[in-house]
mmCIF file of C-alpha atoms and ligand atoms in Angstrom:
data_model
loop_
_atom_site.group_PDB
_atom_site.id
_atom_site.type_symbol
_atom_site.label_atom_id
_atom_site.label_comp_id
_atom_site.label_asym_id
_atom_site.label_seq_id
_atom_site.Cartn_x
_atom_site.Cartn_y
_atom_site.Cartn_z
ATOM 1 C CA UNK A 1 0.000 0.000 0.000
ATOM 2 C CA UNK A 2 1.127 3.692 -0.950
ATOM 3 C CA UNK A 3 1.283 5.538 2.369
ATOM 4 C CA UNK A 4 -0.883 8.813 2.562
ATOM 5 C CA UNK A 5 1.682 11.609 3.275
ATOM 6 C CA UNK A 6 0.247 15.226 3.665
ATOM 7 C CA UNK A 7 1.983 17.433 0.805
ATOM 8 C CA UNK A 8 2.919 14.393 -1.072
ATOM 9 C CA UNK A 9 -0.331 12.124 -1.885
ATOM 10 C CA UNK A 10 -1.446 14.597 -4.620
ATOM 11 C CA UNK A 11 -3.574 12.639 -7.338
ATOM 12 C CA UNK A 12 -0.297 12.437 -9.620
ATOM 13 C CA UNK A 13 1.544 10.825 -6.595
ATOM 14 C CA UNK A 14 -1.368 8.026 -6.056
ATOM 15 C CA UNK A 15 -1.778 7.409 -9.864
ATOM 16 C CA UNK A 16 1.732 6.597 -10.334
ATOM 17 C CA UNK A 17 1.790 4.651 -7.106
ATOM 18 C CA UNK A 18 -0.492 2.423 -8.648
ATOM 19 C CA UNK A 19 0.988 2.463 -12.094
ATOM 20 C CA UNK A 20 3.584 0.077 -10.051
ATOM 21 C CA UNK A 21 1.709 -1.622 -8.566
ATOM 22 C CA UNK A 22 0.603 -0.500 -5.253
ATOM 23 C CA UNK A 23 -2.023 -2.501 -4.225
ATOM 24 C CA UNK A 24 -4.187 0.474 -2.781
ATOM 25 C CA UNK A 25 -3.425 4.192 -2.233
ATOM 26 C CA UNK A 26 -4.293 6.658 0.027
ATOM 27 C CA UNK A 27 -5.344 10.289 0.283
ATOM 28 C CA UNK A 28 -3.631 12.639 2.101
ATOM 29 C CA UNK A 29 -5.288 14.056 5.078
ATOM 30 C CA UNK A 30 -8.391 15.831 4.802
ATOM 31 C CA UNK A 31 -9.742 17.811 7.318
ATOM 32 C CA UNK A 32 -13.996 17.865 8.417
ATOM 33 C CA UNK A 33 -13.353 20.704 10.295
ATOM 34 C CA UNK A 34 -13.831 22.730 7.000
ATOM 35 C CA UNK A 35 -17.611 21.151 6.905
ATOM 36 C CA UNK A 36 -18.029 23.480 9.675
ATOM 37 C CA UNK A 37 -16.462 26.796 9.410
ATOM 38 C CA UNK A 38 -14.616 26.511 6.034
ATOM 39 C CA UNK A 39 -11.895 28.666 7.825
ATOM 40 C CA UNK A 40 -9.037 25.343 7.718
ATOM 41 C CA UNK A 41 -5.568 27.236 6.241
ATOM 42 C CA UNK A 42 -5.915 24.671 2.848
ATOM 43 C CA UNK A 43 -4.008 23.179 0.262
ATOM 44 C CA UNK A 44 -6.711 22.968 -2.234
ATOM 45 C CA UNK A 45 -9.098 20.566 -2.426
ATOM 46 C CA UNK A 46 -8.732 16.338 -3.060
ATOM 47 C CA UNK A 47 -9.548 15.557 -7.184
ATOM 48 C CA UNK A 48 -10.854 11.960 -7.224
ATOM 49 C CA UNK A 49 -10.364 10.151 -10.829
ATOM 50 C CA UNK A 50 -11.468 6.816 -12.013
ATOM 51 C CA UNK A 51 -8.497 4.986 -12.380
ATOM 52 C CA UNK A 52 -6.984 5.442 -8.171
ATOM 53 C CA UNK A 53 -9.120 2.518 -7.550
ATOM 54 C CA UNK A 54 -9.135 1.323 -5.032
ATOM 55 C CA UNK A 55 -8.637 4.407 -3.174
ATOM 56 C CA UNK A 56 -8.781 5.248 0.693
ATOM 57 C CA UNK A 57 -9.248 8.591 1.843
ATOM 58 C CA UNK A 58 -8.123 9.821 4.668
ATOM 59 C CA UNK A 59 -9.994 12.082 7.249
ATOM 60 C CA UNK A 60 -8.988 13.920 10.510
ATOM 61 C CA UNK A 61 -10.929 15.489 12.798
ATOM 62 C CA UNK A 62 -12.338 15.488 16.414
ATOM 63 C CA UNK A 63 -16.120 15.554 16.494
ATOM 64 C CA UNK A 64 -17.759 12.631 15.781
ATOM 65 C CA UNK A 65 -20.553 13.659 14.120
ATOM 66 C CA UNK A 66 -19.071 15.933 12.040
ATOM 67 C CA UNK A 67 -16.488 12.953 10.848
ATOM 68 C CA UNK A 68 -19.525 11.334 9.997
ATOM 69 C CA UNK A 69 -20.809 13.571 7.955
ATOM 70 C CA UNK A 70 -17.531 14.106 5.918
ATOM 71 C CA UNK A 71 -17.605 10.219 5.891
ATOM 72 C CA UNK A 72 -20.524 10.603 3.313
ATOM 73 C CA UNK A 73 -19.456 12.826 1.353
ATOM 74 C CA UNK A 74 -15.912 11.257 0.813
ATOM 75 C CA UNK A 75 -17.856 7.794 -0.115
ATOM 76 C CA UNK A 76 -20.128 9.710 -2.288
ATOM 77 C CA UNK A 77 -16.648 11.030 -3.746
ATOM 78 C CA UNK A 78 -16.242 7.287 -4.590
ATOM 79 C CA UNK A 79 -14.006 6.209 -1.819
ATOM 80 C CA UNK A 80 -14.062 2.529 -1.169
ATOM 81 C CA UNK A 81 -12.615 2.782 2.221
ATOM 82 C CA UNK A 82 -12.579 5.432 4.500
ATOM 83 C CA UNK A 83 -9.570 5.682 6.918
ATOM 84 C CA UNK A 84 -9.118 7.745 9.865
ATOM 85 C CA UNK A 85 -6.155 9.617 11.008
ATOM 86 C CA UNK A 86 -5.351 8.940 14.563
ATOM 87 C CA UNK A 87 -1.519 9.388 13.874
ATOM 88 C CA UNK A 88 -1.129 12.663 13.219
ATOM 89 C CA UNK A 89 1.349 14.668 15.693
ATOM 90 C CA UNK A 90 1.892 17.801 14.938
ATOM 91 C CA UNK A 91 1.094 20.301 17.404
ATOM 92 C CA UNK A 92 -1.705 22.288 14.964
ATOM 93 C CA UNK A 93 -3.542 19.195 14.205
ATOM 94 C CA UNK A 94 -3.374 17.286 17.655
ATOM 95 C CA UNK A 95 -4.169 20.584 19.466
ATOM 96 C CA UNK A 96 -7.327 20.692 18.155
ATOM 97 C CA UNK A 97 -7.852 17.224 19.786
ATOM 98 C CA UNK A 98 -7.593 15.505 16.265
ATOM 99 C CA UNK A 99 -4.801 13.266 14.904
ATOM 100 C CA UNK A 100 -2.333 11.575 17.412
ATOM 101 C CA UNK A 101 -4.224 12.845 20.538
ATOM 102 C CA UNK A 102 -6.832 10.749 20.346
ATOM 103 C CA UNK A 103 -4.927 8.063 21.161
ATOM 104 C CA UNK A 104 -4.921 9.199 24.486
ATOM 105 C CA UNK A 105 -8.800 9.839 24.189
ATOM 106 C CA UNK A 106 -9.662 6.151 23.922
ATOM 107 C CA UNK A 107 -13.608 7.043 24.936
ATOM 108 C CA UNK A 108 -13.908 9.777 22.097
ATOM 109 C CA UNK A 109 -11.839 7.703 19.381
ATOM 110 C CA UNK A 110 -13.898 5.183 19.899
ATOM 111 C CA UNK A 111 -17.209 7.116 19.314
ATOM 112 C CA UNK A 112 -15.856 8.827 16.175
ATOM 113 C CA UNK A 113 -15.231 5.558 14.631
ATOM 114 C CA UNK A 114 -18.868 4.175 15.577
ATOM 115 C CA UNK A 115 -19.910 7.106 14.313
ATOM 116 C CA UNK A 116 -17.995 6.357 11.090
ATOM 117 C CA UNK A 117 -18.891 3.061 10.580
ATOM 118 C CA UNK A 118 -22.738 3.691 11.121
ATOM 119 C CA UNK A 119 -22.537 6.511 8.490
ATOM 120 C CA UNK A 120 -20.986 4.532 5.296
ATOM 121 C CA UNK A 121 -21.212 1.576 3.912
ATOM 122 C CA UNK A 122 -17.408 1.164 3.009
ATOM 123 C CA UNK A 123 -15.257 -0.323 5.366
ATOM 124 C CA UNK A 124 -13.660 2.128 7.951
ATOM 125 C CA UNK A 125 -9.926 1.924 8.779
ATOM 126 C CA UNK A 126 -7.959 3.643 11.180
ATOM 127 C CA UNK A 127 -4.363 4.444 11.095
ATOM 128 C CA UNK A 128 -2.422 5.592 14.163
ATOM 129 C CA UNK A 129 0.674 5.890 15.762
ATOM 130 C CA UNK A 130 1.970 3.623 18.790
ATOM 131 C CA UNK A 131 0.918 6.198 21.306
ATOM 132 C CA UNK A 132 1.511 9.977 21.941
ATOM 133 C CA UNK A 133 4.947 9.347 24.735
ATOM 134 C CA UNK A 134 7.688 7.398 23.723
ATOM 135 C CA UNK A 135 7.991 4.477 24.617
ATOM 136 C CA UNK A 136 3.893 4.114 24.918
ATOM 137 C CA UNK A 137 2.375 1.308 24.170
ATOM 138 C CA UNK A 138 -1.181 2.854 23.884
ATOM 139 C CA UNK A 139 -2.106 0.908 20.388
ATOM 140 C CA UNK A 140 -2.467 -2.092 22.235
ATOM 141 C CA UNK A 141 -4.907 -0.772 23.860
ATOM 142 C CA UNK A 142 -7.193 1.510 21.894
ATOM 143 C CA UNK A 143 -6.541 -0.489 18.526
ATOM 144 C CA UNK A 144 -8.764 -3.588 19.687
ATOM 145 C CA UNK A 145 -11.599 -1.542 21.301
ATOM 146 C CA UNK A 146 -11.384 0.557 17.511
ATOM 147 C CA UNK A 147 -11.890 -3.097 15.914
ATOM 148 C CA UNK A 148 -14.912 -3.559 18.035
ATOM 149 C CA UNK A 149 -16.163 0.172 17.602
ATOM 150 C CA UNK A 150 -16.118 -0.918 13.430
ATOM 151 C CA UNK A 151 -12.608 -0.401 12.113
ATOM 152 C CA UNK A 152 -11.782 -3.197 9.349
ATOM 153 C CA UNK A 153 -8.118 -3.136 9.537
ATOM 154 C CA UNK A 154 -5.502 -1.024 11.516
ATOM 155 C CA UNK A 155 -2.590 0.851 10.240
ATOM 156 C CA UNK A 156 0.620 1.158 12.974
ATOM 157 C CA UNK A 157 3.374 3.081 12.530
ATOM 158 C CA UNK A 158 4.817 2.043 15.481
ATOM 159 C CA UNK A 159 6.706 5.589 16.474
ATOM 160 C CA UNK A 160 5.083 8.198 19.347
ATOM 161 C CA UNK A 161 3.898 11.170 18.021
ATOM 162 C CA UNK A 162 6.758 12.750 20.217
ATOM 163 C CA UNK A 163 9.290 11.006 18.159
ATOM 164 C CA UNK A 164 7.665 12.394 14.834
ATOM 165 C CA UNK A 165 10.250 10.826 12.011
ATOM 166 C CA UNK A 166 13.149 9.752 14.362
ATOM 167 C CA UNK A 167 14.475 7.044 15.563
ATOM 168 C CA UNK A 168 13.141 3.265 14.293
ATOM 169 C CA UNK A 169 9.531 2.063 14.110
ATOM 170 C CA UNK A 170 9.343 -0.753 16.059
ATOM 171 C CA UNK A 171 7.750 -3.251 14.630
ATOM 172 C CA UNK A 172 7.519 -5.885 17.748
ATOM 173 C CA UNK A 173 4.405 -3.807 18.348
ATOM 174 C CA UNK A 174 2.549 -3.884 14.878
ATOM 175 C CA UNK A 175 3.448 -8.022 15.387
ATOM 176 C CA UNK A 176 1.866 -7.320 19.278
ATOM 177 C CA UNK A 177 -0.929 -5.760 17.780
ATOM 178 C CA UNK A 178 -1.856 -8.903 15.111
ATOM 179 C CA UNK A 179 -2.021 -10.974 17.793
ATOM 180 C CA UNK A 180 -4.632 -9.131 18.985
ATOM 181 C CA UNK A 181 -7.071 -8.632 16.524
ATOM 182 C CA UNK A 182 -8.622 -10.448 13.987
ATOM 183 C CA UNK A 183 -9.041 -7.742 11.143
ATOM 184 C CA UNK A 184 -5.773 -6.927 8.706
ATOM 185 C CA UNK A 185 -3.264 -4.839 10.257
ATOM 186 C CA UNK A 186 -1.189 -3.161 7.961
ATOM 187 C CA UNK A 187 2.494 -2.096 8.993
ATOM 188 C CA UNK A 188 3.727 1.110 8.346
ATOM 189 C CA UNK A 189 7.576 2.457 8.729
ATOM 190 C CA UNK A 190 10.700 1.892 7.579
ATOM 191 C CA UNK A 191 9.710 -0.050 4.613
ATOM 192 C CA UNK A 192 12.304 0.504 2.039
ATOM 193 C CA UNK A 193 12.967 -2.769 0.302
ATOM 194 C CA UNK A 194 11.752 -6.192 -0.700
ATOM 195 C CA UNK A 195 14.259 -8.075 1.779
ATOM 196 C CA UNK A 196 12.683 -5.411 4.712
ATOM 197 C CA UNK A 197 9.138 -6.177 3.689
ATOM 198 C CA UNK A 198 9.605 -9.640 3.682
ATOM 199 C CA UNK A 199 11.219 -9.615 6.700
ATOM 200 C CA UNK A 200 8.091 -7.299 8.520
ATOM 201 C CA UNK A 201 5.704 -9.524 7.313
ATOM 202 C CA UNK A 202 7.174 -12.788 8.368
ATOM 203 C CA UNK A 203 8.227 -11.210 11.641
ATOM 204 C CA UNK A 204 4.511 -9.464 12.037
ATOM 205 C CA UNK A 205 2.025 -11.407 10.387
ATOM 206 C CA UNK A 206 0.833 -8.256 8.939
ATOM 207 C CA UNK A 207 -1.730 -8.328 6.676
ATOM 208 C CA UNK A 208 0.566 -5.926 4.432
ATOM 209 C CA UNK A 209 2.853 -3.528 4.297
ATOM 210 C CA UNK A 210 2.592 0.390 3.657
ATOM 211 C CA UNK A 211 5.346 2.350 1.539
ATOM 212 C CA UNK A 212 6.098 5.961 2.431
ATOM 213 C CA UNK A 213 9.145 8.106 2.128
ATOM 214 C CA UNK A 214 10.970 4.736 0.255
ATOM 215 C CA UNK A 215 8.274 6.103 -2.788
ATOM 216 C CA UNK A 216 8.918 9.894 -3.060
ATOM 217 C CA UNK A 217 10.186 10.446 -6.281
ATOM 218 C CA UNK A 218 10.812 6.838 -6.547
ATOM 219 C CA UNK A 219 8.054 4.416 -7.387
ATOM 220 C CA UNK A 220 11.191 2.040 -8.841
ATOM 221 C CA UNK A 221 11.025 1.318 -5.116
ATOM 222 C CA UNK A 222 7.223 -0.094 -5.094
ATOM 223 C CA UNK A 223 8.395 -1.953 -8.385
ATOM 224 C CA UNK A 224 11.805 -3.958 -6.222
ATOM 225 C CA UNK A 225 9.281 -3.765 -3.008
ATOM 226 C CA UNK A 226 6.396 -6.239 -5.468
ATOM 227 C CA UNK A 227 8.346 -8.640 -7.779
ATOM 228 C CA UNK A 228 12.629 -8.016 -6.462
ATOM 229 C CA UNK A 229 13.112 -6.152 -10.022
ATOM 230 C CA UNK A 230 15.564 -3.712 -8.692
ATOM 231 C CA UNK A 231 16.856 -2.748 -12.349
ATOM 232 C CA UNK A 232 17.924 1.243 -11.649
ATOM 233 C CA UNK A 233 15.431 3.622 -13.518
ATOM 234 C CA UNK A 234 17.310 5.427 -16.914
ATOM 235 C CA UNK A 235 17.806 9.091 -16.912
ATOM 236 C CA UNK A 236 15.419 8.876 -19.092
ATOM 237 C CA UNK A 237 12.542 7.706 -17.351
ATOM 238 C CA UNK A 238 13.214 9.689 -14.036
ATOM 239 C CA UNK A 239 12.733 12.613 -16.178
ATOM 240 C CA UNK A 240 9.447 11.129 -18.019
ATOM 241 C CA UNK A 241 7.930 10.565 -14.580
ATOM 242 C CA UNK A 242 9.292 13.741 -13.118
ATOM 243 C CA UNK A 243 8.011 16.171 -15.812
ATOM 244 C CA UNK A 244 3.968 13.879 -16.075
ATOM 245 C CA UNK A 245 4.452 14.703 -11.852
ATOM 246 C CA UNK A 246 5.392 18.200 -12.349
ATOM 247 C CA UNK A 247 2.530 18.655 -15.062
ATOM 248 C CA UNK A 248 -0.281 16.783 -13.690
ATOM 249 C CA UNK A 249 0.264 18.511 -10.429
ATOM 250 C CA UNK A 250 0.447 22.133 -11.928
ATOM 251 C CA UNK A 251 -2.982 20.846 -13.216
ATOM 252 C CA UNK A 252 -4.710 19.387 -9.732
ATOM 253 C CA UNK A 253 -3.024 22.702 -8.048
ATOM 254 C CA UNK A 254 -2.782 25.852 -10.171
ATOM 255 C CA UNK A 255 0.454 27.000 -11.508
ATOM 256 C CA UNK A 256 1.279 29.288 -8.608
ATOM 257 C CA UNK A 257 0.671 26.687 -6.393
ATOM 258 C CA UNK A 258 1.737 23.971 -8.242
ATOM 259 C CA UNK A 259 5.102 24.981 -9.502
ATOM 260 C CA UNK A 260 5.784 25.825 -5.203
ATOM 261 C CA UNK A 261 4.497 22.367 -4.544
ATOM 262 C CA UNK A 262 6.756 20.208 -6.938
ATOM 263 C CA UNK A 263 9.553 21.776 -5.828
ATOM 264 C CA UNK A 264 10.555 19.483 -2.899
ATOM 265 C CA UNK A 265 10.225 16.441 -5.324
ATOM 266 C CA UNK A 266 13.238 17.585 -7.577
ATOM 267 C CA UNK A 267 15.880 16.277 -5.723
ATOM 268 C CA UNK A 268 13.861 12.883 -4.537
ATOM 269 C CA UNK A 269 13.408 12.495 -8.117
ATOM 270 C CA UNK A 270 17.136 13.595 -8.947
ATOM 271 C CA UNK A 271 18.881 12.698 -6.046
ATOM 272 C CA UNK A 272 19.566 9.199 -5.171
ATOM 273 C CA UNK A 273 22.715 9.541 -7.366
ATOM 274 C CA UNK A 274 20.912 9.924 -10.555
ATOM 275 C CA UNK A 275 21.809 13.460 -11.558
ATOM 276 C CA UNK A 276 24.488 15.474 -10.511
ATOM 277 C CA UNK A 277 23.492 18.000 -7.050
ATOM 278 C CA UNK A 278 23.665 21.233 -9.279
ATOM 279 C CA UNK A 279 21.274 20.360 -11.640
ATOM 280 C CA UNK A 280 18.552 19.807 -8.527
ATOM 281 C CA UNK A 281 19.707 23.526 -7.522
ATOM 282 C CA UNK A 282 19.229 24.742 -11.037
ATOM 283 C CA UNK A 283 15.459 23.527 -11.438
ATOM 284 C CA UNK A 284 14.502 25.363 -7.647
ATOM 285 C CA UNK A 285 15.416 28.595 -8.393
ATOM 286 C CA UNK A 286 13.125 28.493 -11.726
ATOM 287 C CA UNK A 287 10.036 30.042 -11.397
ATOM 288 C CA UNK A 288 7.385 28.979 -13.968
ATOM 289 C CA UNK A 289 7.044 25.356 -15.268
ATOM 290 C CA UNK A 290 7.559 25.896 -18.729
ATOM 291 C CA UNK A 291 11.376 26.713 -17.617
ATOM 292 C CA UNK A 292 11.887 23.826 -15.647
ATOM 293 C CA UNK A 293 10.369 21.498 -18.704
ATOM 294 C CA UNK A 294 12.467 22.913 -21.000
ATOM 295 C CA UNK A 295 15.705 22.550 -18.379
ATOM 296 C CA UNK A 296 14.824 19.115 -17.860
ATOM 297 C CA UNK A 297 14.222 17.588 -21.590
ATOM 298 C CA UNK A 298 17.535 19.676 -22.287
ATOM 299 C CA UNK A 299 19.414 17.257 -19.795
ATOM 300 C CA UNK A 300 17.425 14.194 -20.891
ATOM 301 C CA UNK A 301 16.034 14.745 -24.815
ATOM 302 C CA UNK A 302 14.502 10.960 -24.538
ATOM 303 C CA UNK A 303 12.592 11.484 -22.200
ATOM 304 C CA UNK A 304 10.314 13.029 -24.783
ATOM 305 C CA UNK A 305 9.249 10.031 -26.071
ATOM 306 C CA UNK A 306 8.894 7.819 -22.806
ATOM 307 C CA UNK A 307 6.371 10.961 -21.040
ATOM 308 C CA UNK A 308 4.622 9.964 -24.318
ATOM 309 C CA UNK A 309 3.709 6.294 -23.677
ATOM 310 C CA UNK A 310 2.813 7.661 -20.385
ATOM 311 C CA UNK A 311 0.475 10.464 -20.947
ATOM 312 C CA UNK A 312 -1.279 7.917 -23.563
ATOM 313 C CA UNK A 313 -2.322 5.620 -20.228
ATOM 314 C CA UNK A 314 -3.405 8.916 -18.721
ATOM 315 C CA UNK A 315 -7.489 9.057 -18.431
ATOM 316 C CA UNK A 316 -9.465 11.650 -20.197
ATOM 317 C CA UNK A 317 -9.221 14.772 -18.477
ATOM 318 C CA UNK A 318 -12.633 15.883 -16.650
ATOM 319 C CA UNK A 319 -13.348 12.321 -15.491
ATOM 320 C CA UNK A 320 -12.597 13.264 -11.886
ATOM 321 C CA UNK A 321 -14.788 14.259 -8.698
ATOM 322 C CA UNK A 322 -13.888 17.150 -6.624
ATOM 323 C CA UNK A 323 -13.982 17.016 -2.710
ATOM 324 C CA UNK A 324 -14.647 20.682 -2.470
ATOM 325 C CA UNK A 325 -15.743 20.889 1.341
ATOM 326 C CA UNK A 326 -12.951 18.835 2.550
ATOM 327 C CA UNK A 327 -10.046 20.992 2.671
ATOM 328 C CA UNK A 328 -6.350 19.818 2.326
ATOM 329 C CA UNK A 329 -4.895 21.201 5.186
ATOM 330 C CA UNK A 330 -1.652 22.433 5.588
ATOM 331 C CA UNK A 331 -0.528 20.755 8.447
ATOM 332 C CA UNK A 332 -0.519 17.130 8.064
ATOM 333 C CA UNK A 333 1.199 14.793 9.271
ATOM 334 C CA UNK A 334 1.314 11.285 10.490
HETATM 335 C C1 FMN B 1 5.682 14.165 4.739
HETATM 336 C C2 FMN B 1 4.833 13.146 5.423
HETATM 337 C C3 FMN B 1 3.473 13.375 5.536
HETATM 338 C C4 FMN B 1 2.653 12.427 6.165
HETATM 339 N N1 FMN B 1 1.305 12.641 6.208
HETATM 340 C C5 FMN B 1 0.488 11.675 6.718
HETATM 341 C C6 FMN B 1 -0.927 11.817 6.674
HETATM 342 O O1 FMN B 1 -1.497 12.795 6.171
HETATM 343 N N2 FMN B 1 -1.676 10.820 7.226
HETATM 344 C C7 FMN B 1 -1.107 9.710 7.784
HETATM 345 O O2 FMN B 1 -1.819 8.836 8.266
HETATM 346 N N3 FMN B 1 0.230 9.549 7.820
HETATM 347 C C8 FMN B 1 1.032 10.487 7.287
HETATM 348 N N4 FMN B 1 2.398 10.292 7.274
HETATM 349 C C9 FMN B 1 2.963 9.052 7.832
HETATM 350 C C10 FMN B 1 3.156 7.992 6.753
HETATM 351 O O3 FMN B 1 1.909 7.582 6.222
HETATM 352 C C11 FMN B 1 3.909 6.759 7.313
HETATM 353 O O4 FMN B 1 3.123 6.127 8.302
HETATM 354 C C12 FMN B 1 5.270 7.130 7.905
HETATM 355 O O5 FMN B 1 5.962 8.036 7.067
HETATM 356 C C13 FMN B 1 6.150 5.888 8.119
HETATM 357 O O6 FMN B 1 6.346 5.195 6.934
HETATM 358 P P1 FMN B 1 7.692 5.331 6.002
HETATM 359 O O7 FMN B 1 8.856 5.017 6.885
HETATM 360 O O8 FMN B 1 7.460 4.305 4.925
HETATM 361 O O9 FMN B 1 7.741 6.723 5.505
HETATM 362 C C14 FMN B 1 3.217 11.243 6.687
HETATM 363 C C15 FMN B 1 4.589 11.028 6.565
HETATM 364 C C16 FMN B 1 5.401 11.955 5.949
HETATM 365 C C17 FMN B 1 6.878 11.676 5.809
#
């Protein structure tokens, strides 16, 4: 499974996810609190198209019925599962008593999924961290009364929220957690290779793994991660995929937007000792997207004819659904 990362999962991100061969992807974030007041600081808004099947979006909040009702509209929006953030921990999001700090609400995370689960009639997941201290062990706790509330499956990444991205997920507690339950749990963290998977899921018994940071700007890693084929991408294609990410996110975001967002991807896409460091530099300090197209077929002319075959798998444009009450918010996290 593609993980959902906040300011990563755009709709180009998930498409190419499962163009190799991710299993099922994931949203980032959404927030319900925008149902409300429409006064979330936002991203934009989530585009749903026909071919991210299946597709889980992701929703954090606090109220339970106000989940609920964003519940609907998301499976309206043609979700076929709806997962729920309670991993979250940055301060903006867990401050308003959503993400991570519900782990340490046990009563109210509880309610929110019964409240989910009564509302839609797609299965509910819930993805959370190991607890909010390190060290806690709080998933072991609230994860089975979740199950019994209506959650499907459970995602762990088994870090604290106070240990954000440091540090190792510690996977004794996702295989803990298995033992405790009898839906899928998923295992999230650290997942960078076929010989780690393996090794997770033999250690675990997890139903699956989830692939996060191992993907950005790198779904050659998905690719090694399903079938061992770790043949190194060709200048060529890092480009292709690059400049059908860069494009089809100026498209979902604006160019203003857009051209800000992609940014961050050049050097996952470049890095990784495919290009030399200058060149990453080069394409950051351009501003508008036409300049950093041109740049890049310049350093790879090829790559022309590989976006090609790519953009010919694309869907017609205009066969999406837009999520416009469900705000992208700014600070995600998980
Ligand atoms: C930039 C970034 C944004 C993230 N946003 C979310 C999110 O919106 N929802 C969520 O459940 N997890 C989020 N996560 C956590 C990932 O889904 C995943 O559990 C975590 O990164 C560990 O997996 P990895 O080691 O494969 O990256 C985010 C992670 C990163 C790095």
């Amino acid at each position: 499974m593609l993980a959902p990362m906040a300011g990563v999962s755009v709709q180009a991100f998930r498409r190419q996810g499962r163009r190799y061969g991710a299993g099922l992807v994931c949203s980032e974030m959404v927030s319900c609190a925008g149902i409300d007041h429409g006064n979330e600081r936002t991203l934009g808004y989530l585009r749903v198209g026909s071919d991210e099947h299946p597709l889980a979006i992701q929703l954090f909040g606090s109220e339970p019925g106000v989940m609920a009702e964003a519940a609907r509209m998301v499976e309206a929006a043609g979700a076929d599962l709806v997962d729920v953030n309670f991993g979250c921990p940055v301060r903006k999001v867990t401050r308003t008593g959503a993400g991570a700090s519900l782990l340490d609400e046990p009563d109210r995370a509880r309610r929110i999924v019964q409240a989910i689960a009564g509302a839609v009639t797609v299965p509910v997941t819930v993805k959370l961290r190991r607890g909010v201290e390190d060290g806690a062990r709080t998933c072991l706790e609230v994860g089975p009364e979740l199950v019994e509330a209506g959650a499907a499956s459970l995602t762990l990444h088994p870090r604290s929220a106070q240990q954000m991205y440091t540090g190792e997920a510690d996977h004794a507690l996702t295989a803990e957690l298995v033992e405790l339950v009898d839906v899928p749990v998923v295992a999230s963290g650290d997942i960078t290779s076929r010989a780690r998977a393996q090794a997770v899921l033999a250690w675990t018994g997890a139903a699956a793994v989830m692939v996060g940071r191992a993907a950005q700007g790198n779904p050659w890693a998905l690719r090694e991660i399903l079938d061992g084929d770790g043949t190194a991408p060709t200048r060529e294609e890092v480009v292709a995929e690059l400049l059908l990410f860069v494009r089809e996110t100026v498209r979902e975001l604006g160019e203003r937007r857009g051209t800000g967002f992609v940014k961050k991807f050049y050097g996952w896409y470049l890095g990784r000792g495919r290009f030399p460091k200058p060149f990453k530099q080069e394409l950051v300090v351009l501003d508008s997207t036409e300049e950093v197209v041109t740049r890049l077929l310049a350093a790879a002319p090829g790559a022309a004819e590989v976006l090609e075959r790519l953009e010919a798998e694309l869907p017609a444009a205009g066969d999406e659904i837009l999520l416009d009450r469900l705000p992208i918010s700014i600070y995600g996290g998980g």
